[in-house]
C-alpha cells in the first residue's frame, strides 16, 4: 500500500542517482530523468535539487518541442509536503529535510514547467513524469558546500540533509550489522567456480529495426538521435 513515506524515503536515492549521472554526462549531452510517479517530491523536487546543486552546469530542456504529438501537463512549481499520516507540514524539521520542499531561493533561470507530466488520460496507462536535462559545462562546484572548498569528493557527499521519519516501522532494538565476508584470494592457475556461460562479458543489444522505426513515426520526429550522447 502506497503511503507518503515512500516518496520521502526514495527521494534521497533518486537525487544521488541523478547527480551521479550528471557527473558522467559529457558537456553537450542530454539526460532524461523519468519516474512512474506523479508525486512532486519524487519529480519536481528532485529536478530542483539537480539544478540548484550543479550551479548552472545542468540546464532543464523543454522536451515538448522534441515530441510535438505528446500530450502532457506542465511541471508543478509549488507543492505540499505531508508526514507519514498525511498531515501537511509547514516546513522542514528534524525528521523531514528541506529538499522535499520547493526551493526558497531558486535559480533565476529555473523553469519547472518545462517538465512533463503524463496523466492516465494522456497515455491510456499509468502516470509518468519526464524531465530532460542538458549539460552545458563541467560541474566544478556544487552548491551546498558551505566550506567553499569546491566540489565534494564524490556526488554522494552532496545529499539532502536530515533523515526521514521512519519511527512507524522502527523496531525496539537495533539489529547489529553482519560482518562482511572476506573473499579468499585466488591461487595462481585456480579456475573460477562461476560457470563459463556466466563469465561472458556484457554485450550491447541492438534494438530491433521495427522499434527504432515505429517510435519516430508515432511521435512525428525527424532525425531522431539513436546514438548515446553521454
PDB file of C-alpha atoms in Angstrom, residues 16 22 26 41 53 79 103 109 114 116 133-134 137 168 172 182-183 190 196 207:
ATOM      1  CA  UNK A  16      22.037  10.546  -5.680  1.00  0.00           C
ATOM      2  CA  UNK A  22      25.187  14.358 -14.255  1.00  0.00           C
ATOM      3  CA  UNK A  26      29.638  14.827 -21.194  1.00  0.00           C
ATOM      4  CA  UNK A  41       8.613  15.043  -4.129  1.00  0.00           C
ATOM      5  CA  UNK A  53      23.333  21.754  -6.790  1.00  0.00           C
ATOM      6  CA  UNK A  79       3.536  21.578  -3.814  1.00  0.00           C
ATOM      7  CA  UNK A 103      13.495  25.898  -3.253  1.00  0.00           C
ATOM      8  CA  UNK A 109      16.511  30.533 -14.994  1.00  0.00           C
ATOM      9  CA  UNK A 114       9.421  22.513 -18.739  1.00  0.00           C
ATOM     10  CA  UNK A 116       6.312  16.848 -18.488  1.00  0.00           C
ATOM     11  CA  UNK A 133      18.499  17.886 -18.872  1.00  0.00           C
ATOM     12  CA  UNK A 134      21.438  19.163 -20.900  1.00  0.00           C
ATOM     13  CA  UNK A 137      29.506  22.983 -18.599  1.00  0.00           C
ATOM     14  CA  UNK A 168       6.385   3.729  12.454  1.00  0.00           C
ATOM     15  CA  UNK A 172      12.569  -1.669  19.600  1.00  0.00           C
ATOM     16  CA  UNK A 182      36.220 -11.632   3.131  1.00  0.00           C
ATOM     17  CA  UNK A 183      36.946 -13.160  -0.249  1.00  0.00           C
ATOM     18  CA  UNK A 190      42.975 -21.747  -9.929  1.00  0.00           C
ATOM     19  CA  UNK A 196      31.780 -20.280 -18.136  1.00  0.00           C
ATOM     20  CA  UNK A 207      17.220  -2.657 -30.785  1.00  0.00           C
TER      21      UNK A 207
END
